[in-house]
C-alpha cells in the first residue's frame, strides 16, 4: 500500500511527535503506526475512527500497543498527551472533533492537525479559535500542511446533541423529521438524487429492506413510514451516519438494525428489497469503486425474488454492471441529472 501524502508529512516529522499516550484521529494507517511505534518505543497508541474500513485496517495490526476505536463519541480511559488529527472535509466536523476531544487530553497536550491543501486545511487556524489557544503552521510537504496547537483550558463539556442539524422533509403526503451530524451526507437538507429516488420506489415494498449507504436514514425512514410492516436494516461505513440514522428513525417512531460495514463485508442477511443512493465520494476524491463493488456483490444478499433500486448521476454507467452481476435492469426515469435503475432477481423485469 502506498503511503498517503498526509502520512508522508507525519513520517518526516516523526521525531518531533514523541508522546506516551498519543491519540490518532481518523488517520488512515498505511504503515505510519508501525513506524511510529518503532521510533517511540514507550508509546501506547489509541486510534479513533469514524470510518469502519479504516478502523478494521488498524485493528488488523493486532499489536498490543495499539487500541483501535470505532464510535461516534470518543472518551479516553486515560488522558492523552498528544492528538494527531486528520482535518476532515467537513468544516463542521472539525469543530465537532475538537469539542469532543478536549476532555480526553491532558492540560499540556500537543495537538497536531494535518490535511491536504485542497481539503481546506489552511482554514484550520481560523476555524479552531473557539477551542485552541494557538494553532501554528509547523511544516508543509506533498501538498499538505501540518499545524501544532494547544487546547484552551476549561472548554465547555461536549454535548453531542448540539451538533445535530434537524430539518423536515415533505415527500408526497408524508412529513419526515431528519437528524444529521456533521460530515453526514445531506446534513442540512434533502439531496436531489434521494428526492428523485423516493418518487420512484417500487409500488409495493414488503419484508426485509436494506438501505445501503444510509447516511442520515432518509430512505429507510420514508419506507418505514409508508410500509410500516417492513423490517429495516441500515448500513454505512460511517459511525456518524449510523448514529444519525438511528436518531432519524427514532424521531419518526421507527426502529431498525444498524450495520457498520466496509461495503457489504458485514452484511450477512438476504433482503427482499435493497434501496440505495450509493456513495461515490470518498474523502476528497471522486471514487466509484465502492459502489461498483456493491453492485457486483449485492446478488448474494438478495432474496430469491429480491429487488434492487438505486439512484445515481445519469453519467455513471451502473446499469451494465447491474445487468452483468444481477440480471435484466430497467432505467425507470432520468430526471434532474439522475437516473433510477431497478432490477428484480429471477424475473419481473
Short mmCIF file of C-alpha atoms in Angstrom, two decimals:
data_model
loop_
_atom_site.label_atom_id
_atom_site.label_comp_id
_atom_site.label_asym_id
_atom_site.label_seq_id
_atom_site.Cartn_x
_atom_site.Cartn_y
_atom_site.Cartn_z
CA UNK A 1 0.00 0.00 0.00
CA UNK A 2 1.38 3.39 -1.00
CA UNK A 3 1.94 5.83 1.84
CA UNK A 4 -0.51 8.73 1.68
CA UNK A 5 0.73 12.29 1.34
CA UNK A 6 -0.55 13.09 4.83
CA UNK A 7 1.33 10.17 6.39
CA UNK A 8 4.49 11.07 4.45
CA UNK A 9 4.32 14.50 6.11
CA UNK A 10 3.85 12.90 9.52
CA UNK A 11 6.71 10.44 8.96
CA UNK A 12 9.13 13.22 8.06
CA UNK A 13 8.26 14.82 11.42
CA UNK A 14 8.13 11.58 13.38
CA UNK A 15 10.95 12.51 15.76
CA UNK A 16 9.05 15.60 16.88
CA UNK A 17 5.84 13.64 17.53
CA UNK A 18 7.07 11.99 20.70
CA UNK A 19 4.31 11.12 23.18
CA UNK A 20 3.50 8.48 25.76
CA UNK A 21 -0.24 8.12 25.09
CA UNK A 22 -0.88 9.58 21.62
CA UNK A 23 -4.35 9.56 20.09
CA UNK A 24 -4.68 9.27 16.31
CA UNK A 25 -7.92 10.71 14.96
CA UNK A 26 -9.09 9.40 11.59
CA UNK A 27 -5.53 8.73 10.49
CA UNK A 28 -5.72 6.01 7.83
CA UNK A 29 -2.89 3.59 8.54
CA UNK A 30 -0.63 2.60 5.66
CA UNK A 31 2.45 1.91 7.70
CA UNK A 32 2.62 5.08 9.78
CA UNK A 33 1.58 3.45 13.07
CA UNK A 34 4.23 0.73 12.81
CA UNK A 35 6.90 3.34 12.10
CA UNK A 36 5.67 5.46 15.00
CA UNK A 37 5.84 2.54 17.44
CA UNK A 38 9.34 1.68 16.27
CA UNK A 39 10.52 5.26 16.72
CA UNK A 40 8.81 5.79 20.07
CA UNK A 41 9.27 2.55 21.97
CA UNK A 42 7.42 3.60 25.13
CA UNK A 43 4.29 4.85 23.38
CA UNK A 44 0.89 3.19 23.54
CA UNK A 45 -1.36 4.38 20.73
CA UNK A 46 -5.13 4.80 20.65
CA UNK A 47 -6.55 5.14 17.15
CA UNK A 48 -10.05 6.59 16.86
CA UNK A 49 -12.01 6.22 13.62
CA UNK A 50 -15.43 7.25 12.37
CA UNK A 51 -14.77 5.21 9.20
CA UNK A 52 -15.30 1.47 9.69
CA UNK A 53 -12.93 0.41 6.90
CA UNK A 54 -10.06 2.43 8.39
CA UNK A 55 -10.90 1.08 11.85
CA UNK A 56 -10.67 -2.52 10.61
CA UNK A 57 -7.32 -1.83 8.94
CA UNK A 58 -5.95 -0.50 12.21
CA UNK A 59 -7.47 -3.34 14.22
CA UNK A 60 -5.78 -5.88 11.97
CA UNK A 61 -2.36 -4.64 13.11
CA UNK A 62 -3.01 -6.95 16.06
CA UNK A 63 -0.48 -5.06 18.17
CA UNK A 64 -0.80 -4.94 21.96
CA UNK A 65 0.44 -1.34 21.91
CA UNK A 66 -2.39 -0.19 19.63
CA UNK A 67 -6.04 0.11 20.61
CA UNK A 68 -8.48 0.83 17.76
CA UNK A 69 -11.85 2.51 18.37
CA UNK A 70 -14.90 2.88 16.10
CA UNK A 71 -17.57 5.10 17.62
CA UNK A 72 -19.31 8.45 17.40
CA UNK A 73 -18.08 9.93 20.65
CA UNK A 74 -14.57 9.08 21.83
CA UNK A 75 -13.98 9.19 25.59
CA UNK A 76 -10.49 8.36 26.83
CA UNK A 77 -9.97 5.92 29.67
CA UNK A 78 -6.64 7.63 30.34
CA UNK A 79 -5.98 11.14 29.08
CA UNK A 80 -3.70 11.67 26.07
CA UNK A 81 -0.61 13.85 25.89
CA UNK A 82 -0.92 14.24 22.11
CA UNK A 83 -3.60 14.05 19.44
CA UNK A 84 -2.85 13.80 15.71
CA UNK A 85 -5.98 14.83 13.83
CA UNK A 86 -6.74 14.36 10.14
CA UNK A 87 -8.52 17.57 9.09
CA UNK A 88 -11.95 16.44 7.80
CA UNK A 89 -13.55 17.57 4.56
CA UNK A 90 -16.49 18.95 6.57
CA UNK A 91 -15.57 22.13 8.46
CA UNK A 92 -18.44 21.48 10.88
CA UNK A 93 -16.95 18.06 11.61
CA UNK A 94 -13.65 19.74 12.55
CA UNK A 95 -15.42 21.75 15.27
CA UNK A 96 -17.24 18.59 16.37
CA UNK A 97 -13.94 16.72 16.66
CA UNK A 98 -12.20 19.44 18.68
CA UNK A 99 -15.14 19.88 21.04
CA UNK A 100 -15.32 16.13 21.63
CA UNK A 101 -11.59 15.61 22.22
CA UNK A 102 -10.96 18.41 24.72
CA UNK A 103 -11.96 16.34 27.76
CA UNK A 104 -9.70 13.45 26.70
CA UNK A 105 -6.48 15.48 26.64
CA UNK A 106 -4.02 16.40 29.38
CA UNK A 107 -3.68 20.11 30.19
CA UNK A 108 -0.39 20.46 28.29
CA UNK A 109 -1.26 18.08 25.43
CA UNK A 110 0.13 18.84 21.98
CA UNK A 111 -2.45 18.89 19.20
CA UNK A 112 -1.23 18.10 15.68
CA UNK A 113 -3.55 18.80 12.74
CA UNK A 114 -2.71 17.52 9.26
CA UNK A 115 -4.50 17.67 5.94
CA UNK A 116 -4.30 18.27 2.22
CA UNK A 117 -4.24 21.85 0.93
CA UNK A 118 -7.21 21.19 -1.35
CA UNK A 119 -9.11 19.79 1.64
CA UNK A 120 -9.29 23.12 3.43
CA UNK A 121 -6.50 22.62 5.97
CA UNK A 122 -5.43 26.26 5.53
CA UNK A 123 -8.59 27.29 7.38
CA UNK A 124 -7.66 25.28 10.50
CA UNK A 125 -6.35 28.28 12.43
CA UNK A 126 -9.44 30.38 11.77
CA UNK A 127 -11.90 27.55 12.44
CA UNK A 128 -10.30 26.48 15.70
CA UNK A 129 -10.31 29.79 17.60
CA UNK A 130 -13.18 28.66 19.86
CA UNK A 131 -11.21 25.62 21.02
CA UNK A 132 -7.48 26.23 20.57
CA UNK A 133 -5.21 28.66 22.39
CA UNK A 134 -2.99 28.78 19.32
CA UNK A 135 -2.70 26.93 16.02
CA UNK A 136 0.61 27.50 14.20
CA UNK A 137 1.81 26.14 10.88
CA UNK A 138 4.70 23.74 11.53
CA UNK A 139 5.52 22.08 8.20
CA UNK A 140 4.40 21.72 4.59
CA UNK A 141 5.13 18.97 2.08
CA UNK A 142 3.39 16.82 -0.54
CA UNK A 143 0.61 19.42 -0.95
CA UNK A 144 -0.20 19.03 2.75
CA UNK A 145 0.13 21.17 5.86
CA UNK A 146 0.77 20.34 9.50
CA UNK A 147 -0.24 22.60 12.39
CA UNK A 148 0.77 22.46 16.05
CA UNK A 149 -1.83 23.61 18.56
CA UNK A 150 -2.94 23.56 22.19
CA UNK A 151 -6.43 23.48 23.70
CA UNK A 152 -7.88 26.44 25.58
CA UNK A 153 -8.34 25.45 29.25
CA UNK A 154 -11.84 24.62 30.54
CA UNK A 155 -13.70 24.19 27.27
CA UNK A 156 -17.42 23.59 27.94
CA UNK A 157 -18.41 19.95 28.29
CA UNK A 158 -19.11 18.22 24.98
CA UNK A 159 -22.79 17.73 24.09
CA UNK A 160 -23.34 15.51 21.06
CA UNK A 161 -26.90 16.71 20.56
CA UNK A 162 -25.79 20.31 20.00
CA UNK A 163 -24.02 19.25 16.81
CA UNK A 164 -27.10 17.74 15.20
CA UNK A 165 -28.85 19.55 12.37
CA UNK A 166 -32.61 18.93 12.23
CA UNK A 167 -34.90 19.50 9.27
CA UNK A 168 -38.20 18.30 7.84
CA UNK A 169 -38.69 16.52 4.52
CA UNK A 170 -42.02 16.52 2.69
CA UNK A 171 -42.41 13.54 0.34
CA UNK A 172 -45.86 13.41 -1.25
CA UNK A 173 -48.23 13.48 1.76
CA UNK A 174 -45.65 12.38 4.34
CA UNK A 175 -43.51 14.63 6.52
CA UNK A 176 -40.31 13.17 7.94
CA UNK A 177 -38.08 14.53 10.66
CA UNK A 178 -34.37 14.19 9.79
CA UNK A 179 -31.38 14.49 12.11
CA UNK A 180 -27.76 14.53 10.91
CA UNK A 181 -24.35 15.04 12.47
CA UNK A 182 -21.52 16.94 10.75
CA UNK A 183 -19.93 15.15 7.82
CA UNK A 184 -23.04 13.08 7.08
CA UNK A 185 -24.38 13.22 3.51
CA UNK A 186 -27.24 15.75 3.15
CA UNK A 187 -26.72 17.11 6.64
CA UNK A 188 -28.81 20.22 6.13
CA UNK A 189 -31.42 19.30 3.50
CA UNK A 190 -32.69 16.53 1.25
CA UNK A 191 -30.39 16.00 -1.74
CA UNK A 192 -31.81 15.99 -5.27
CA UNK A 193 -30.86 12.38 -6.03
CA UNK A 194 -32.65 10.96 -2.99
CA UNK A 195 -35.70 13.08 -3.80
CA UNK A 196 -35.87 11.53 -7.28
CA UNK A 197 -35.41 8.06 -5.79
CA UNK A 198 -38.20 8.46 -3.22
CA UNK A 199 -40.58 9.50 -6.00
CA UNK A 200 -39.80 6.32 -7.96
CA UNK A 201 -39.78 3.49 -5.43
CA UNK A 202 -41.46 0.15 -6.13
CA UNK A 203 -45.23 0.41 -5.62
CA UNK A 204 -45.21 -2.43 -3.13
CA UNK A 205 -42.40 -2.94 -0.63
CA UNK A 206 -42.59 -5.69 1.96
CA UNK A 207 -40.42 -7.99 4.03
CA UNK A 208 -36.80 -7.17 4.78
CA UNK A 209 -35.43 -3.90 3.38
CA UNK A 210 -31.79 -2.82 3.20
CA UNK A 211 -30.83 0.86 2.95
CA UNK A 212 -27.22 0.70 1.72
CA UNK A 213 -25.13 3.82 2.40
CA UNK A 214 -27.92 5.05 4.65
CA UNK A 215 -26.46 8.44 5.56
CA UNK A 216 -28.94 10.18 7.86
CA UNK A 217 -31.55 7.46 7.26
CA UNK A 218 -33.92 9.38 4.98
CA UNK A 219 -34.68 6.45 2.65
CA UNK A 220 -35.31 3.96 5.44
CA UNK A 221 -37.44 6.47 7.35
CA UNK A 222 -39.67 7.05 4.34
CA UNK A 223 -40.05 3.37 3.52
CA UNK A 224 -40.79 2.55 7.16
CA UNK A 225 -43.43 5.29 7.26
CA UNK A 226 -45.33 4.23 4.12
CA UNK A 227 -44.75 0.49 4.61
CA UNK A 228 -44.87 0.05 8.40
CA UNK A 229 -44.71 -3.77 8.30
CA UNK A 230 -41.27 -3.82 6.68
CA UNK A 231 -38.15 -4.76 8.63
CA UNK A 232 -35.47 -2.11 8.15
CA UNK A 233 -31.71 -2.64 8.03
CA UNK A 234 -29.38 0.32 7.51
CA UNK A 235 -25.72 0.00 6.56
CA UNK A 236 -22.98 2.62 6.34
CA UNK A 237 -19.21 2.87 6.73
CA UNK A 238 -19.57 5.96 8.94
CA UNK A 239 -20.24 5.92 12.68
CA UNK A 240 -21.59 9.47 12.37
CA UNK A 241 -24.06 8.35 9.69
CA UNK A 242 -25.28 5.32 11.65
CA UNK A 243 -25.85 7.40 14.79
CA UNK A 244 -27.71 9.98 12.69
CA UNK A 245 -29.84 7.30 11.02
CA UNK A 246 -30.79 5.79 14.38
CA UNK A 247 -31.79 9.24 15.61
CA UNK A 248 -33.81 9.94 12.46
CA UNK A 249 -35.74 6.69 12.74
CA UNK A 250 -36.47 7.32 16.42
CA UNK A 251 -37.82 10.79 15.57
CA UNK A 252 -40.25 9.12 13.16
CA UNK A 253 -41.26 6.40 15.67
CA UNK A 254 -39.37 3.72 13.75
CA UNK A 255 -36.73 1.15 14.60
CA UNK A 256 -34.13 -0.68 12.54
CA UNK A 257 -30.94 -2.71 12.53
CA UNK A 258 -27.78 -0.62 12.11
CA UNK A 259 -24.76 -2.26 10.47
CA UNK A 260 -21.26 -0.77 10.36
CA UNK A 261 -19.67 -2.21 7.25
CA UNK A 262 -17.00 -1.69 4.62
CA UNK A 263 -19.31 -2.07 1.62
CA UNK A 264 -21.09 -5.42 2.21
CA UNK A 265 -18.40 -7.02 4.39
CA UNK A 266 -20.62 -7.19 7.48
CA UNK A 267 -23.97 -7.70 5.71
CA UNK A 268 -24.96 -11.33 6.22
CA UNK A 269 -28.72 -11.48 5.53
CA UNK A 270 -30.78 -11.67 2.34
CA UNK A 271 -33.24 -8.89 1.62
CA UNK A 272 -36.48 -8.60 -0.31
CA UNK A 273 -35.72 -5.02 -1.27
CA UNK A 274 -32.44 -3.12 -1.45
CA UNK A 275 -32.88 0.63 -1.89
CA UNK A 276 -29.87 2.91 -2.19
CA UNK A 277 -28.42 6.23 -3.11
CA UNK A 278 -24.95 4.68 -3.11
CA UNK A 279 -21.97 6.84 -2.20
CA UNK A 280 -19.40 7.75 -4.82
CA UNK A 281 -17.35 10.27 -2.85
CA UNK A 282 -14.66 9.03 -0.52
CA UNK A 283 -12.55 11.63 1.23
CA UNK A 284 -11.68 14.45 -1.15
CA UNK A 285 -11.66 12.36 -4.31
CA UNK A 286 -14.49 11.14 -6.51
CA UNK A 287 -14.46 7.40 -6.07
CA UNK A 288 -16.74 4.92 -7.82
CA UNK A 289 -15.07 1.67 -6.75
CA UNK A 290 -17.16 1.22 -3.59
CA UNK A 291 -20.45 1.42 -5.49
CA UNK A 292 -19.20 -0.80 -8.30
CA UNK A 293 -18.13 -3.38 -5.71
CA UNK A 294 -21.53 -3.11 -4.00
CA UNK A 295 -23.39 -3.68 -7.28
CA UNK A 296 -21.09 -6.55 -8.20
CA UNK A 297 -21.68 -8.35 -4.88
CA UNK A 298 -25.26 -7.48 -3.85
CA UNK A 299 -26.81 -10.51 -5.56
CA UNK A 300 -25.65 -12.69 -2.67
CA UNK A 301 -27.74 -10.53 -0.32
CA UNK A 302 -30.95 -10.59 -2.38
CA UNK A 303 -33.82 -12.95 -1.62
CA UNK A 304 -34.89 -15.31 -4.42
CA UNK A 305 -37.17 -12.65 -5.97
CA UNK A 306 -35.45 -9.68 -4.41
CA UNK A 307 -35.44 -6.21 -5.96
CA UNK A 308 -32.72 -3.58 -6.02
CA UNK A 309 -33.47 0.06 -6.84
CA UNK A 310 -30.74 2.71 -6.90
CA UNK A 311 -30.30 6.31 -7.90
CA UNK A 312 -27.11 7.60 -9.49
CA UNK A 313 -25.84 10.52 -11.51
CA UNK A 314 -27.01 9.75 -15.02
CA UNK A 315 -23.47 9.87 -16.44
CA UNK A 316 -22.43 6.91 -14.26
CA UNK A 317 -22.71 3.63 -16.17
CA UNK A 318 -24.08 1.44 -13.42
CA UNK A 319 -26.80 -0.28 -15.47
CA UNK A 320 -24.32 -2.56 -17.33
CA UNK A 321 -22.77 -3.61 -14.01
CA UNK A 322 -26.21 -4.49 -12.65
CA UNK A 323 -27.08 -6.38 -15.86
CA UNK A 324 -23.95 -8.47 -15.60
CA UNK A 325 -24.00 -9.10 -11.86
CA UNK A 326 -27.72 -9.35 -11.07
CA UNK A 327 -29.95 -9.53 -14.14
CA UNK A 328 -32.08 -7.54 -16.52
CA UNK A 329 -32.06 -3.91 -15.43
CA UNK A 330 -34.54 -1.17 -16.22
CA UNK A 331 -33.90 2.55 -16.29
CA UNK A 332 -37.09 3.82 -14.68
CA UNK A 333 -36.52 7.53 -15.09
CA UNK A 334 -33.86 10.10 -15.89
CA UNK A 335 -34.55 13.39 -14.15
CA UNK A 336 -32.54 16.37 -12.91
CA UNK A 337 -29.29 14.66 -13.91
CA UNK A 338 -30.13 11.45 -12.03
CA UNK A 339 -31.17 8.01 -13.23
CA UNK A 340 -33.16 5.36 -11.36
CA UNK A 341 -32.07 1.77 -12.09
CA UNK A 342 -34.07 -1.25 -10.97
CA UNK A 343 -33.57 -4.99 -11.18
CA UNK A 344 -35.67 -7.89 -9.88
CA UNK A 345 -33.75 -11.10 -9.28
CA UNK A 346 -35.32 -14.03 -11.16
CA UNK A 347 -37.96 -12.20 -13.08
CA UNK A 348 -40.45 -9.29 -13.31
CA UNK A 349 -38.20 -7.03 -15.39
#
